[in-house]
């Protein structure tokens, strides 16, 4: 079960102050539970773990089995932001680190991602891979109008249609989008694609437990039922109105530290498989809290790798940092360090010890060093990296995010700031309707 430990903050905060912030967090919790706060039409994510129908999982499994039977060995999942990061995080965390290099990979259905950038090299190189493979695609966009996935989908749709013909392409493309609106919905209806719905009341960054995450995770061969079970346990635990509720504790402490000048929170992991947990978490907290001139800046690092790049700043730079460590109690693999009779590296004192023991000591040593250096540490621990624990992490961070943003006094469920770059990009690309803005930008650019 997920556990939170705030011991690494004890020397930075007064107990009375923490109690006050717990009161604030409980007030925010009440608002979230009563569904009376800003953005309350976007709370569908709260009960996804316990309300997702078995038929949805079965439909995803049917597509997986059908594509496997056709010999599909490359599924391209197209999406960006909340329509990408949850699935990417899950697949990175659960897959063998070298899956694509193993000989067994030849028989499996590999899932790769597109539409999360506008790089010509990326998409061209993906086409090189597609040319060699038996391909299917999942295109995900809630709005159905986002430029990056729409451009990537054009290329991939064209590839699939040229390779298999239009009728077969319609069986190899699945769309995940709004029930009624958007270009992707219209296209899917016209082309006869199977579609999954993202409900109106679930925003992109809270959508990992909708078909946005469920379908890619199932296609990659992972057990979504276990993930939903882990999330359901967290749904229950974080529904308790209590100072012991881990989501309340996390939200309270990070807001207290923020108000004491810790403006940046770094999500830390000690397993490279969790790198994309950091990416998913950054979007969740950055887009939910960074508005109205407020918000903790979310950053992420992977240790011990980044101790050799970011370690100096964290230990010794400007004291505006707090860190949240996602600790993993047990490794899924077992390997001890071998003896070297020559011992030229002087490391025989480690002979017979588990690699993970060294990792744990690095984690402990870093914790103490960072606390000494003025960086308070929150810790969230899970038993191991698997579907169940990942599900509980997803739900925990979502619930804590809602509470935290209400303490901060912002609407967690909108993202007005992301429109600014889009307007400029459309004007610069010559999109009809943006002529006046294009003129203005040209003058600015000289
Ligand atoms: O959290 C969000 O709402 C955004 O990050 C979206 O997920 C992202 O912009 C992609 O949008 P869409 O799914 O509409 O293509």
Coordinates of C-alpha atoms and ligand atoms in Angstrom, one line a residue:
X1 CA 0.0 0.0 0.0
X2 CA 1.2 3.5 -0.8
X3 CA 2.6 5.3 2.3
X4 CA 3.6 8.9 2.8
X5 CA 6.4 10.1 5.1
X6 CA 6.8 13.7 6.0
X7 CA 9.7 13.1 8.5
X8 CA 12.2 14.8 6.1
X9 CA 10.3 18.1 6.5
X10 CA 10.3 18.1 10.3
X11 CA 13.3 20.4 10.7
X12 CA 11.8 22.9 8.2
X13 CA 8.3 23.5 9.6
X14 CA 6.7 24.2 12.9
X15 CA 4.1 21.7 14.1
X16 CA 1.5 24.4 14.6
X17 CA 2.0 25.7 11.1
X18 CA 1.6 22.2 9.7
X19 CA -1.6 21.7 11.7
X20 CA -3.0 25.0 10.2
X21 CA -2.2 23.8 6.7
X22 CA -3.9 20.4 7.4
X23 CA -7.0 22.4 8.4
X24 CA -6.7 24.3 5.1
X25 CA -6.3 21.0 3.2
X26 CA -9.4 19.6 4.9
X27 CA -11.3 22.6 3.8
X28 CA -10.1 22.1 0.3
X29 CA -10.9 18.3 0.6
X30 CA -14.5 19.3 1.6
X31 CA -14.8 21.5 -1.5
X32 CA -13.6 18.7 -3.7
X33 CA -15.9 16.1 -2.1
X34 CA -18.9 18.4 -2.2
X35 CA -18.1 19.3 -5.8
X36 CA -18.7 23.0 -5.2
X37 CA -15.3 24.4 -6.2
X38 CA -14.0 26.0 -9.4
X39 CA -14.0 23.5 -12.3
X40 CA -16.5 21.2 -10.6
X41 CA -17.8 20.1 -14.0
X42 CA -14.5 18.2 -14.4
X43 CA -14.6 15.8 -11.5
X44 CA -15.4 12.6 -13.4
X45 CA -11.9 11.3 -12.7
X46 CA -12.8 10.9 -9.0
X47 CA -14.8 7.7 -9.3
X48 CA -13.2 6.2 -12.4
X49 CA -11.4 3.3 -10.5
X50 CA -14.7 2.1 -9.1
X51 CA -17.0 2.9 -12.0
X52 CA -15.1 1.8 -15.0
X53 CA -17.2 -1.0 -16.6
X54 CA -15.7 -4.4 -17.2
X55 CA -17.1 -4.1 -20.8
X56 CA -14.7 -1.3 -21.5
X57 CA -11.7 -3.5 -20.6
X58 CA -13.2 -6.4 -22.5
X59 CA -13.6 -4.2 -25.6
X60 CA -9.9 -3.1 -25.4
X61 CA -8.8 -6.7 -25.0
X62 CA -10.9 -7.7 -28.0
X63 CA -9.0 -5.2 -30.2
X64 CA -5.7 -6.4 -28.8
X65 CA -6.6 -10.0 -29.6
X66 CA -7.9 -9.1 -33.1
X67 CA -4.8 -7.2 -34.0
X68 CA -2.6 -10.0 -32.6
X69 CA -4.4 -12.5 -34.8
X70 CA -3.7 -10.3 -37.8
X71 CA 0.0 -10.4 -36.9
X72 CA 0.2 -6.6 -36.0
X73 CA 3.6 -6.0 -34.4
X74 CA 3.6 -2.2 -34.2
X75 CA 0.8 -0.1 -32.6
X76 CA 1.4 3.6 -33.0
X77 CA -0.4 5.6 -30.2
X78 CA -0.9 9.2 -31.3
X79 CA -1.6 11.9 -28.7
X80 CA 0.0 14.7 -26.7
X81 CA -0.2 16.1 -23.1
X82 CA -2.9 14.3 -21.1
X83 CA -3.7 12.2 -24.1
X84 CA -0.1 10.7 -24.0
X85 CA 1.7 11.0 -20.8
X86 CA -0.3 8.6 -18.6
X87 CA 0.1 5.7 -21.1
X88 CA 3.7 6.5 -21.8
X89 CA 4.4 6.6 -18.0
X90 CA 2.7 3.2 -17.5
X91 CA 4.5 1.5 -20.4
X92 CA 7.9 2.9 -19.4
X93 CA 7.3 1.7 -15.8
X94 CA 6.0 -1.7 -16.6
X95 CA 8.1 -2.8 -19.6
X96 CA 11.4 -4.6 -19.7
X97 CA 14.1 -1.9 -20.0
X98 CA 15.4 -3.6 -23.1
X99 CA 12.2 -5.1 -24.5
X100 CA 12.8 -4.0 -28.0
X101 CA 16.2 -5.6 -28.1
X102 CA 15.2 -9.0 -26.8
X103 CA 14.6 -11.8 -29.3
X104 CA 11.1 -12.3 -27.9
X105 CA 10.2 -8.8 -29.1
X106 CA 9.8 -10.1 -32.6
X107 CA 6.6 -12.0 -31.6
X108 CA 5.1 -9.2 -29.6
X109 CA 3.0 -6.1 -30.3
X110 CA 5.2 -3.2 -29.7
X111 CA 3.5 0.1 -28.7
X112 CA 5.2 3.4 -29.7
X113 CA 4.1 7.0 -29.5
X114 CA 3.7 9.8 -32.0
X115 CA 1.9 13.2 -32.1
X116 CA 3.7 14.4 -29.0
X117 CA 6.0 16.7 -31.0
X118 CA 6.2 18.4 -34.5
X119 CA 9.7 17.1 -35.3
X120 CA 10.1 16.1 -39.0
X121 CA 12.9 13.7 -38.1
X122 CA 10.9 11.9 -35.5
X123 CA 7.9 11.2 -37.7
X124 CA 10.1 10.4 -40.7
X125 CA 12.1 7.9 -38.7
X126 CA 8.8 6.4 -37.3
X127 CA 7.7 5.9 -40.9
X128 CA 11.0 3.9 -41.5
X129 CA 10.0 1.6 -38.7
X130 CA 6.3 1.4 -39.9
X131 CA 7.6 0.4 -43.4
X132 CA 9.1 -2.7 -41.9
X133 CA 6.2 -3.7 -39.6
X134 CA 2.6 -4.8 -39.6
X135 CA 1.0 -1.6 -38.3
X136 CA -2.2 -0.5 -36.4
X137 CA -2.8 2.9 -34.8
X138 CA -4.7 4.5 -31.9
X139 CA -5.4 8.2 -32.2
X140 CA -6.3 10.0 -29.0
X141 CA -7.5 13.6 -28.7
X142 CA -10.2 14.8 -26.5
X143 CA -10.8 18.0 -28.4
X144 CA -10.1 16.3 -31.7
X145 CA -8.5 19.4 -32.9
X146 CA -5.0 19.5 -31.4
X147 CA -2.4 20.2 -34.1
X148 CA 0.5 17.9 -33.1
X149 CA -1.5 14.6 -33.1
X150 CA -3.6 15.7 -36.0
X151 CA -0.5 16.2 -38.2
X152 CA 1.1 12.9 -37.1
X153 CA -2.2 11.1 -37.7
X154 CA -2.4 12.4 -41.3
X155 CA 1.0 10.8 -42.0
X156 CA 0.2 7.5 -40.2
X157 CA -3.3 7.2 -41.7
X158 CA -1.9 7.8 -45.1
X159 CA 0.7 5.0 -44.5
X160 CA -1.8 2.5 -43.3
X161 CA -4.3 3.2 -46.1
X162 CA -1.6 2.9 -48.8
X163 CA -0.3 -0.3 -47.3
X164 CA -3.6 -2.1 -46.5
X165 CA -6.3 -0.2 -48.5
X166 CA -9.0 2.0 -47.0
X167 CA -11.4 -0.8 -45.8
X168 CA -8.7 -2.7 -43.9
X169 CA -7.3 0.6 -42.6
X170 CA -10.6 1.3 -40.9
X171 CA -10.1 -2.0 -39.0
X172 CA -6.6 -1.0 -38.0
X173 CA -7.3 2.5 -36.7
X174 CA -9.1 3.2 -33.4
X175 CA -10.0 6.7 -32.2
X176 CA -10.4 7.9 -28.6
X177 CA -12.2 11.2 -28.5
X178 CA -15.2 13.3 -27.4
X179 CA -18.6 11.6 -27.8
X180 CA -20.0 14.3 -30.1
X181 CA -17.6 17.1 -31.0
X182 CA -14.3 17.7 -32.9
X183 CA -12.7 16.9 -36.2
X184 CA -11.5 13.5 -35.0
X185 CA -15.1 12.5 -34.1
X186 CA -16.4 13.5 -37.5
X187 CA -13.5 11.8 -39.3
X188 CA -14.1 8.6 -37.3
X189 CA -17.7 8.6 -38.2
X190 CA -17.0 9.2 -41.8
X191 CA -14.2 6.5 -42.0
X192 CA -16.0 4.0 -39.8
X193 CA -13.3 3.8 -37.1
X194 CA -14.1 2.1 -33.8
X195 CA -14.2 4.8 -31.2
X196 CA -13.9 5.1 -27.4
X197 CA -15.3 8.1 -25.6
X198 CA -13.5 10.5 -23.2
X199 CA -16.3 11.8 -21.1
X200 CA -16.9 15.6 -20.9
X201 CA -16.3 15.6 -17.2
X202 CA -12.7 14.3 -17.3
X203 CA -9.9 16.7 -18.3
X204 CA -6.8 15.4 -20.3
X205 CA -4.3 15.3 -17.5
X206 CA -6.8 13.4 -15.3
X207 CA -7.6 10.9 -18.0
X208 CA -5.1 8.0 -17.5
X209 CA -7.8 5.7 -16.2
X210 CA -10.2 6.4 -19.1
X211 CA -9.7 4.7 -22.5
X212 CA -6.9 7.3 -23.1
X213 CA -4.7 5.2 -20.8
X214 CA -6.6 1.9 -20.6
X215 CA -6.5 1.1 -24.4
X216 CA -2.7 1.6 -24.9
X217 CA -1.9 -0.2 -21.6
X218 CA -4.1 -3.2 -22.6
X219 CA -2.6 -3.3 -26.1
X220 CA 0.9 -3.4 -24.6
X221 CA -0.1 -6.5 -22.7
X222 CA -0.4 -5.1 -19.1
X223 CA -3.1 -5.9 -16.5
X224 CA -5.4 -2.9 -16.4
X225 CA -7.7 -4.6 -13.9
X226 CA -4.9 -4.6 -11.3
X227 CA -4.1 -1.0 -12.1
X228 CA -7.8 -0.1 -11.5
X229 CA -7.8 -2.1 -8.3
X230 CA -4.7 -0.2 -7.0
X231 CA -6.5 3.1 -7.9
X232 CA -9.7 1.9 -6.3
X233 CA -7.9 1.2 -3.0
X234 CA -6.5 4.8 -3.2
X235 CA -10.0 6.2 -4.1
X236 CA -11.2 4.6 -0.8
X237 CA -8.3 5.7 1.4
X238 CA -8.2 9.3 0.1
X239 CA -12.0 9.7 0.5
X240 CA -11.5 9.7 4.3
X241 CA -11.9 13.2 5.9
X242 CA -8.9 12.8 8.1
X243 CA -5.6 14.4 8.9
X244 CA -4.1 10.9 8.2
X245 CA -5.4 11.0 4.6
X246 CA -2.1 10.8 2.6
X247 CA -3.5 13.2 -0.1
X248 CA -4.4 15.7 2.6
X249 CA -1.0 15.4 4.2
X250 CA 0.9 15.8 0.9
X251 CA -1.2 18.8 -0.2
X252 CA -0.9 20.4 3.2
X253 CA 2.9 20.1 3.5
X254 CA 3.8 21.2 -0.1
X255 CA 1.6 24.3 0.3
X256 CA 3.2 25.1 3.7
X257 CA 6.7 24.8 2.2
X258 CA 5.6 26.8 -0.8
X259 CA 4.4 29.6 1.4
X260 CA 7.8 29.4 3.2
X261 CA 9.6 30.1 -0.1
X262 CA 10.1 26.6 -1.5
X263 CA 8.9 27.5 -5.0
X264 CA 10.1 24.5 -6.9
X265 CA 9.2 20.8 -6.1
X266 CA 11.3 18.1 -7.6
X267 CA 9.8 14.7 -8.1
X268 CA 12.7 12.2 -7.5
X269 CA 12.9 8.5 -8.4
X270 CA 15.7 6.0 -8.1
X271 CA 14.5 3.7 -10.8
X272 CA 14.8 4.8 -14.5
X273 CA 11.5 3.1 -15.2
X274 CA 9.9 5.9 -13.3
X275 CA 11.3 8.7 -15.4
X276 CA 7.9 9.2 -17.1
X277 CA 6.1 9.2 -13.8
X278 CA 7.9 12.5 -13.4
X279 CA 6.8 13.7 -16.8
X280 CA 3.1 12.8 -16.1
X281 CA 3.3 14.4 -12.6
X282 CA 4.8 17.6 -14.0
X283 CA 1.9 18.0 -16.4
X284 CA -0.7 17.2 -13.7
X285 CA 0.7 19.7 -11.3
X286 CA 2.1 22.3 -13.7
X287 CA -1.2 22.7 -15.7
X288 CA -3.4 22.4 -12.7
X289 CA -1.6 24.8 -10.4
X290 CA 0.5 27.2 -12.5
X291 CA -2.0 30.0 -13.1
X292 CA -3.0 33.4 -11.8
X293 CA 0.6 34.2 -11.1
X294 CA 0.8 31.3 -8.6
X295 CA 1.9 27.7 -8.3
X296 CA 4.8 25.5 -7.3
X297 CA 7.1 24.9 -10.3
X298 CA 7.2 21.1 -10.8
X299 CA 10.5 19.6 -11.9
X300 CA 11.8 16.0 -11.9
X301 CA 15.0 14.1 -11.7
X302 CA 16.1 10.5 -11.8
X303 CA 18.7 9.5 -9.3
X304 CA 21.4 8.4 -9.0
X305 CA 21.8 9.4 -12.7
X306 CA 21.0 13.1 -12.1
X307 CA 23.0 13.3 -8.9
X308 CA 25.9 13.6 -11.4
X309 CA 24.3 16.5 -13.2
X310 CA 21.7 18.3 -11.0
X311 CA 23.0 17.1 -7.6
X312 CA 25.2 20.2 -7.2
X313 CA 22.4 22.6 -7.6
X314 CA 20.0 20.7 -5.4
X315 CA 22.6 20.4 -2.6
X316 CA 24.0 23.9 -2.8
X317 CA 22.2 26.2 -5.2
X318 CA 19.4 28.7 -4.4
X319 CA 17.3 27.4 -1.5
X320 CA 14.0 27.4 -3.2
X321 CA 13.6 23.6 -3.6
X322 CA 11.7 20.9 -1.9
X323 CA 11.7 17.3 -3.1
X324 CA 9.2 14.5 -3.2
X325 CA 10.8 11.1 -3.5
X326 CA 8.9 8.2 -4.9
X327 CA 10.5 5.3 -3.1
X328 CA 10.1 1.7 -4.2
X329 CA 10.4 -0.8 -1.4
X330 CA 11.2 -4.0 -3.3
X331 CA 12.9 -4.7 -6.6
X332 CA 11.2 -7.0 -9.1
X333 CA 14.6 -8.6 -9.9
X334 CA 17.3 -10.0 -7.7
X335 CA 21.0 -9.6 -8.5
X336 CA 24.0 -9.5 -6.2
X337 CA 27.4 -7.9 -6.9
X338 CA 30.0 -10.4 -7.9
X339 CA 33.4 -10.9 -6.3
X340 CA 36.5 -9.7 -8.1
X341 CA 39.6 -11.5 -6.7
X342 CA 41.9 -8.6 -7.9
X343 CA 39.7 -6.0 -6.2
X344 CA 41.5 -3.2 -8.2
X345 CA 38.4 -1.0 -7.8
X346 CA 38.4 -1.6 -4.1
X347 CA 34.7 -2.6 -4.2
X348 CA 34.9 -6.1 -2.7
X349 CA 33.2 -4.7 0.4
X350 CA 30.1 -4.8 -1.7
X351 CA 30.5 -8.4 -2.8
X352 CA 27.3 -10.4 -2.3
X353 CA 25.2 -7.3 -1.6
X354 CA 22.2 -6.6 -3.7
X355 CA 22.4 -3.7 -6.3
X356 CA 19.1 -2.5 -4.8
X357 CA 20.8 -2.3 -1.3
X358 CA 23.3 0.1 -2.8
X359 CA 20.5 2.1 -4.4
X360 CA 18.7 2.3 -1.1
X361 CA 21.8 3.5 0.7
X362 CA 22.3 6.1 -2.0
X363 CA 18.7 7.2 -1.4
X364 CA 19.1 7.4 2.3
X365 CA 22.5 9.2 2.1
X366 CA 21.1 11.7 -0.4
X367 CA 18.0 12.3 1.8
X368 CA 20.2 13.2 4.8
X369 CA 22.6 15.3 2.6
X370 CA 19.7 17.3 1.0
X371 CA 18.0 17.9 4.4
X372 CA 21.4 19.2 5.7
X373 CA 21.6 21.3 2.6
X374 CA 18.2 22.9 3.2
X375 CA 16.0 20.8 1.0
X376 CA 12.9 19.4 2.8
X377 CA 11.9 16.0 1.7
X378 CA 8.5 14.4 1.3
X379 CA 8.4 10.7 0.6
X380 CA 5.8 8.6 -1.1
X381 CA 6.6 4.9 -1.1
X382 CA 5.1 2.0 -2.9
X383 CA 5.8 -1.8 -2.5
X384 CA 7.1 -2.4 -6.0
X385 CA 6.7 -1.2 -9.5
X386 CA 3.7 -3.0 -10.9
X387 CA 0.2 -2.3 -12.3
X388 CA -1.4 -2.2 -8.8
X389 CA 1.0 0.3 -7.3
X390 CA 1.1 2.4 -10.4
X391 CA -2.7 2.7 -10.2
X392 CA -2.5 3.8 -6.6
X393 CA 0.2 6.4 -7.5
X394 CA -1.9 7.8 -10.3
X395 CA -5.0 8.2 -8.1
X396 CA -3.1 9.5 -5.1
X397 CA -1.4 12.3 -7.1
X398 CA -4.6 13.3 -8.9
X399 CA -6.6 13.5 -5.6
X400 CA -3.8 15.4 -3.9
X401 CA -3.6 17.8 -6.9
X402 CA -7.3 18.7 -6.6
X403 CA -6.9 19.4 -2.9
X404 CA -3.6 21.3 -3.3
X405 CA -4.9 23.6 -6.1
X406 CA -7.9 24.5 -4.0
X407 CA -5.6 25.4 -1.0
X408 CA -3.7 27.6 -3.5
X409 CA -6.9 29.2 -4.6
X410 CA -6.9 28.2 -8.3
X411 CA -9.1 26.2 -10.6
X412 CA -7.2 22.9 -11.0
X413 CA -9.2 21.8 -14.1
X414 CA -8.6 24.6 -16.7
X415 CA -5.6 25.5 -18.7
X416 CA -6.1 29.0 -20.2
X417 CA -2.3 29.5 -20.6
X418 CA -1.7 26.8 -23.2
X419 CA -3.7 28.8 -25.8
X420 CA -1.2 31.6 -26.2
X421 CA 1.5 29.6 -28.2
X422 CA -1.2 28.0 -30.3
X423 CA -2.6 31.4 -31.5
X424 CA 0.9 32.6 -32.5
X425 CA 1.7 29.3 -34.2
X426 CA -1.5 29.3 -36.2
X427 CA -0.9 32.9 -37.2
X428 CA 2.7 32.2 -38.3
X429 CA 1.6 29.1 -40.2
X430 CA -1.0 31.1 -42.1
X431 CA -4.2 29.4 -40.7
X432 CA -7.3 31.1 -42.2
X433 CA -8.8 33.5 -39.6
X434 CA -5.5 34.5 -38.1
X435 CA -4.5 37.2 -40.7
X436 CA -4.6 40.2 -38.4
X437 CA -2.5 38.4 -35.7
X438 CA 0.0 37.3 -38.4
X439 CA 0.5 41.0 -39.4
X440 CA 1.1 42.0 -35.8
X441 CA 3.6 39.2 -35.2
X442 CA 5.5 40.0 -38.5
X443 CA 5.9 43.6 -37.3
X444 CA 7.2 42.4 -33.9
X445 CA 9.6 40.0 -35.6
X446 CA 10.9 42.8 -37.9
Ligands
LIG1 O1 -4.6 18.3 -19.7 C1 -5.0 18.7 -20.8 O2 -6.2 19.1 -21.0 C2 -4.1 18.9 -22.0 O3 -2.7 18.6 -21.7 C3 -4.5 18.0 -23.1 O4 -4.5 16.7 -22.7 C4 -3.6 18.1 -24.4 O5 -3.5 19.5 -24.8 C5 -4.1 17.3 -25.5 O6 -5.4 17.7 -25.8 P1 -6.4 16.8 -26.7 O7 -6.6 15.5 -26.0 O8 -7.6 17.6 -26.8 O9 -5.7 16.6 -28.0

